[in-house]
Amino acid sequence: EAGVAQSPRYKIIEKRQSVAFWCNPISGHATLYWYQQILGQGPKLLIQFQNNGVVDDSQLPKDRFSAERLKGVDSTLKIQPAKLEDSAVYLCASSLGTEYTEAFFGQGTRLTVV
Amino acid sequence: AQSVTQLDSQVPVFEEAPVELRCNYSSSVSVYLFWYVQYPNQGLQLLLKYLSGSTLVKGINGFEAEFNKSQTSFHLRKPSVHISDTAEYFCAVSARPGKLIFGQGTELSVKP
């Protein structure tokens, strides 16, 4: 079974530029999550989708971050404009549904903002 | 609200020695508890989880954890570690399925 796919693996941008990350969850998984992991910290949930609807985006900085999950499958996370403090690993995860506790994580995208 | 405290940021240990990684949590409601492992440049992999029932939970790679409600702890243990266990370990709590609150992580370094 294929795992959660993310791209790109690495990205370096200058502050005030924009960037987008892509995630393809495990086939059949209705729930998709984006986490931000700053160096030295545990992952923090940014947004949770159930199919193509948002379940929780309470910790998403909506002035600069946006996410969408068209057709309830793939998802993109965008940052515009980026700040230095956005440097982090962005992890995508998926699970069968909101009632399932186990989430499967992708390898992440490491973003460096200079 | 929930929070997780991992009491050790780094744990060095020799190969074949036992290890315990400590995790305390805070919550006003019942929670599910998890341990995840993250190898370098990899995503997180679930080691084990406590949902209900027996307080001693066995996971993959020989790890186990014990849920202690009175002490609000969920410590991870392994009786004999291998070099390949070198990784970052994260404790997490969830008051509802899907929303994981992670601790800061514990870096386990196994030396030959």
Short mmCIF file of C-alpha atoms in Angstrom, two decimals:
data_model
loop_
_atom_site.label_atom_id
_atom_site.label_comp_id
_atom_site.label_asym_id
_atom_site.label_seq_id
_atom_site.Cartn_x
_atom_site.Cartn_y
_atom_site.Cartn_z
CA GLU A 1 0.00 0.00 0.00
CA ALA A 2 1.41 3.37 -0.98
CA GLY A 3 1.97 5.83 1.83
CA VAL A 4 1.29 9.53 2.08
CA ALA A 5 3.15 11.35 -0.68
CA GLN A 6 4.44 14.89 -0.31
CA SER A 7 6.33 17.20 -2.62
CA PRO A 8 8.68 18.89 -2.79
CA ARG A 9 10.95 17.37 -0.13
CA TYR A 10 12.94 20.57 0.28
CA LYS A 11 12.29 24.21 -0.55
CA ILE A 12 14.32 27.36 0.03
CA ILE A 13 12.69 30.74 -0.54
CA GLU A 14 13.28 34.32 0.40
CA LYS A 15 11.03 36.07 2.88
CA ARG A 16 7.95 37.65 1.38
CA GLN A 17 7.89 35.08 -1.42
CA SER A 18 5.11 32.54 -1.78
CA VAL A 19 5.35 28.75 -1.66
CA ALA A 20 3.03 25.78 -2.07
CA PHE A 21 3.23 22.22 -0.82
CA TRP A 22 1.37 19.24 -2.20
CA CYS A 23 0.06 16.14 -0.46
CA ASN A 24 -1.51 12.95 -1.78
CA PRO A 25 -3.01 10.88 1.07
CA ILE A 26 -3.37 7.14 1.26
CA SER A 27 -6.10 5.94 -1.08
CA GLY A 28 -9.46 5.82 0.64
CA HIS A 29 -8.46 8.01 3.56
CA ALA A 30 -11.16 10.60 4.14
CA THR A 31 -9.29 12.68 6.71
CA LEU A 32 -6.21 14.73 5.87
CA TYR A 33 -4.05 16.80 8.21
CA TRP A 34 -1.31 19.39 7.80
CA TYR A 35 1.15 19.76 10.66
CA GLN A 36 3.97 22.27 11.14
CA GLN A 37 7.09 21.02 12.90
CA ILE A 38 9.54 23.73 13.90
CA LEU A 39 13.05 22.56 14.69
CA GLY A 40 13.26 21.25 18.24
CA GLN A 41 9.50 21.09 18.71
CA GLY A 42 6.75 18.57 18.24
CA PRO A 43 4.39 18.84 15.28
CA LYS A 44 1.51 21.28 15.58
CA LEU A 45 -1.78 20.76 13.76
CA LEU A 46 -2.49 23.51 11.25
CA ILE A 47 -5.60 22.21 9.55
CA GLN A 48 -7.74 19.08 9.35
CA PHE A 49 -9.97 18.14 6.43
CA GLN A 50 -12.75 15.58 6.35
CA ASN A 51 -13.21 14.84 2.65
CA ASN A 52 -13.10 18.36 1.19
CA GLY A 53 -14.52 20.16 4.23
CA VAL A 54 -12.50 21.81 7.00
CA VAL A 55 -12.91 20.23 10.46
CA ASP A 56 -10.37 22.31 12.37
CA ASP A 57 -8.24 25.25 11.25
CA SER A 58 -8.01 27.00 14.59
CA GLN A 59 -4.20 27.14 14.53
CA LEU A 60 -3.78 28.10 10.89
CA PRO A 61 -2.41 31.66 10.49
CA LYS A 62 -5.08 32.64 8.02
CA ASP A 63 -3.53 35.97 7.12
CA ARG A 64 -0.76 34.14 5.26
CA PHE A 65 -1.55 30.44 5.17
CA SER A 66 -4.24 28.78 3.08
CA ALA A 67 -5.09 25.19 2.31
CA GLU A 68 -7.49 23.41 0.08
CA ARG A 69 -8.49 19.87 -0.66
CA LEU A 70 -10.23 19.78 -3.98
CA LYS A 71 -12.37 16.71 -4.70
CA GLY A 72 -11.55 15.34 -1.27
CA VAL A 73 -8.26 13.74 -2.30
CA ASP A 74 -5.08 15.76 -2.87
CA SER A 75 -4.36 18.84 -0.85
CA THR A 76 -2.18 21.92 -1.18
CA LEU A 77 -0.90 24.19 1.57
CA LYS A 78 0.19 27.68 0.57
CA ILE A 79 2.11 30.38 2.38
CA GLN A 80 1.98 33.93 1.05
CA PRO A 81 3.98 35.91 1.97
CA ALA A 82 6.48 33.76 3.86
CA LYS A 83 8.23 34.93 7.02
CA LEU A 84 11.48 33.74 8.54
CA GLU A 85 9.56 32.03 11.36
CA ASP A 86 7.76 29.83 8.82
CA SER A 87 10.94 27.80 8.44
CA ALA A 88 9.86 24.32 9.47
CA VAL A 89 8.99 20.86 8.23
CA TYR A 90 5.43 20.64 6.95
CA LEU A 91 3.96 17.20 7.50
CA CYS A 92 0.89 15.83 5.82
CA ALA A 93 -0.98 12.92 7.38
CA SER A 94 -4.11 10.98 6.61
CA SER A 95 -6.50 8.61 8.35
CA LEU A 96 -9.51 6.57 7.33
CA GLY A 97 -11.91 8.95 9.00
CA THR A 98 -12.33 11.23 11.97
CA GLU A 99 -13.37 8.31 14.14
CA TYR A 100 -10.06 6.52 13.50
CA THR A 101 -7.22 7.45 15.79
CA GLU A 102 -4.24 6.32 13.74
CA ALA A 103 -2.83 8.88 11.34
CA PHE A 104 -0.20 7.96 8.76
CA PHE A 105 2.43 10.61 8.04
CA GLY A 106 4.31 11.58 4.92
CA GLN A 107 8.03 12.35 4.90
CA GLY A 108 7.39 16.07 5.04
CA THR A 109 8.57 19.15 3.18
CA ARG A 110 11.43 21.05 4.76
CA LEU A 111 10.97 24.78 4.16
CA THR A 112 13.79 27.24 4.74
CA VAL A 113 12.95 30.94 4.54
CA VAL A 114 16.00 33.19 4.17
CA ALA B 1 -7.10 22.04 26.67
CA GLN B 2 -4.48 19.33 26.64
CA SER B 3 -0.72 19.53 26.95
CA VAL B 4 2.18 17.08 26.90
CA THR B 5 5.52 17.29 28.64
CA GLN B 6 8.37 15.03 27.70
CA LEU B 7 10.70 15.20 30.63
CA ASP B 8 13.96 14.47 28.81
CA SER B 9 15.06 16.21 25.64
CA GLN B 10 17.95 13.79 25.09
CA VAL B 11 18.55 10.27 26.35
CA PRO B 12 21.91 8.64 25.60
CA VAL B 13 22.10 4.91 26.27
CA PHE B 14 24.38 2.02 25.41
CA GLU B 15 23.29 -0.77 23.11
CA GLU B 16 21.40 -3.62 24.84
CA ALA B 17 20.67 -1.45 27.88
CA PRO B 18 17.09 -0.76 28.98
CA VAL B 19 15.55 2.63 28.34
CA GLU B 20 12.60 4.66 29.59
CA LEU B 21 11.34 7.80 27.89
CA ARG B 22 9.09 9.82 30.16
CA CYS B 23 5.86 11.54 29.19
CA ASN B 24 3.39 13.42 31.38
CA TYR B 25 0.18 14.94 30.13
CA SER B 26 -2.48 17.34 31.30
CA SER B 27 -6.13 17.18 30.37
CA SER B 28 -9.50 17.89 31.96
CA VAL B 29 -11.14 15.19 29.84
CA SER B 30 -10.35 11.61 28.96
CA VAL B 31 -7.69 11.29 26.30
CA TYR B 32 -6.14 8.82 23.95
CA LEU B 33 -2.36 8.50 24.24
CA PHE B 34 0.27 7.78 21.60
CA TRP B 35 3.96 7.35 21.04
CA TYR B 36 5.42 8.13 17.61
CA VAL B 37 8.97 7.64 16.34
CA GLN B 38 10.68 9.83 13.76
CA TYR B 39 13.83 8.62 12.05
CA PRO B 40 16.08 11.24 10.40
CA ASN B 41 14.44 12.88 7.38
CA GLN B 42 11.37 10.68 7.77
CA GLY B 43 7.78 11.22 8.77
CA LEU B 44 6.31 10.01 12.03
CA GLN B 45 5.52 6.35 12.56
CA LEU B 46 3.11 5.11 15.21
CA LEU B 47 4.81 2.96 17.87
CA LEU B 48 1.82 2.28 20.08
CA LYS B 49 -1.40 3.77 21.37
CA TYR B 50 -3.64 3.61 24.40
CA LEU B 51 -7.36 3.95 23.77
CA SER B 52 -8.88 1.99 26.65
CA GLY B 53 -8.59 -1.30 28.50
CA SER B 54 -5.28 -2.69 29.73
CA THR B 55 -2.96 0.02 30.93
CA LEU B 56 0.10 -1.82 29.59
CA VAL B 57 0.32 -1.34 25.87
CA LYS B 58 2.70 -3.22 23.60
CA GLY B 59 3.86 -1.72 20.33
CA ILE B 60 6.18 -2.38 17.46
CA ASN B 61 9.94 -2.95 17.69
CA GLY B 62 9.71 -4.30 21.25
CA PHE B 63 8.48 -1.07 22.82
CA GLU B 64 5.78 -0.89 25.49
CA ALA B 65 4.17 1.87 27.50
CA GLU B 66 2.14 2.03 30.67
CA PHE B 67 -0.77 4.39 31.18
CA ASN B 68 -0.94 5.71 34.74
CA LYS B 69 -4.06 7.79 35.21
CA SER B 70 -3.31 8.90 38.76
CA GLN B 71 0.09 10.22 37.76
CA THR B 72 -1.07 11.34 34.29
CA SER B 73 1.89 9.61 32.73
CA PHE B 74 2.51 7.40 29.72
CA HIS B 75 6.16 6.37 29.85
CA LEU B 76 7.73 4.41 27.01
CA ARG B 77 10.07 1.51 27.76
CA LYS B 78 12.23 -1.02 25.99
CA PRO B 79 14.20 -3.69 27.88
CA SER B 80 17.11 -3.80 25.41
CA VAL B 81 17.78 -1.15 22.78
CA HIS B 82 19.54 -1.47 19.44
CA ILE B 83 21.55 1.00 17.42
CA SER B 84 18.62 1.16 15.00
CA ASP B 85 16.40 2.60 17.74
CA THR B 86 18.29 5.88 17.50
CA ALA B 87 15.60 8.41 16.59
CA GLU B 88 13.32 11.14 17.94
CA TYR B 89 10.37 9.94 19.97
CA PHE B 90 7.18 11.94 20.41
CA CYS B 91 4.44 11.46 22.96
CA ALA B 92 1.01 12.75 21.95
CA VAL B 93 -2.47 13.06 23.40
CA SER B 94 -5.82 13.38 21.71
CA ALA B 95 -9.13 14.34 23.26
CA ARG B 96 -10.87 13.59 20.00
CA PRO B 97 -9.79 11.35 17.11
CA GLY B 98 -7.51 13.18 14.73
CA LYS B 99 -6.30 16.12 16.75
CA LEU B 100 -2.93 15.14 18.18
CA ILE B 101 -1.14 17.36 20.68
CA PHE B 102 2.55 16.48 20.62
CA GLY B 103 5.25 16.86 23.20
CA GLN B 104 8.60 18.45 22.40
CA GLY B 105 10.23 15.15 21.61
CA THR B 106 13.00 13.04 23.14
CA GLU B 107 16.11 12.28 21.16
CA LEU B 108 17.22 8.72 21.88
CA SER B 109 20.84 8.09 21.03
CA VAL B 110 22.02 4.49 21.25
CA LYS B 111 25.78 4.05 21.43
CA PRO B 112 27.71 0.86 20.70
#
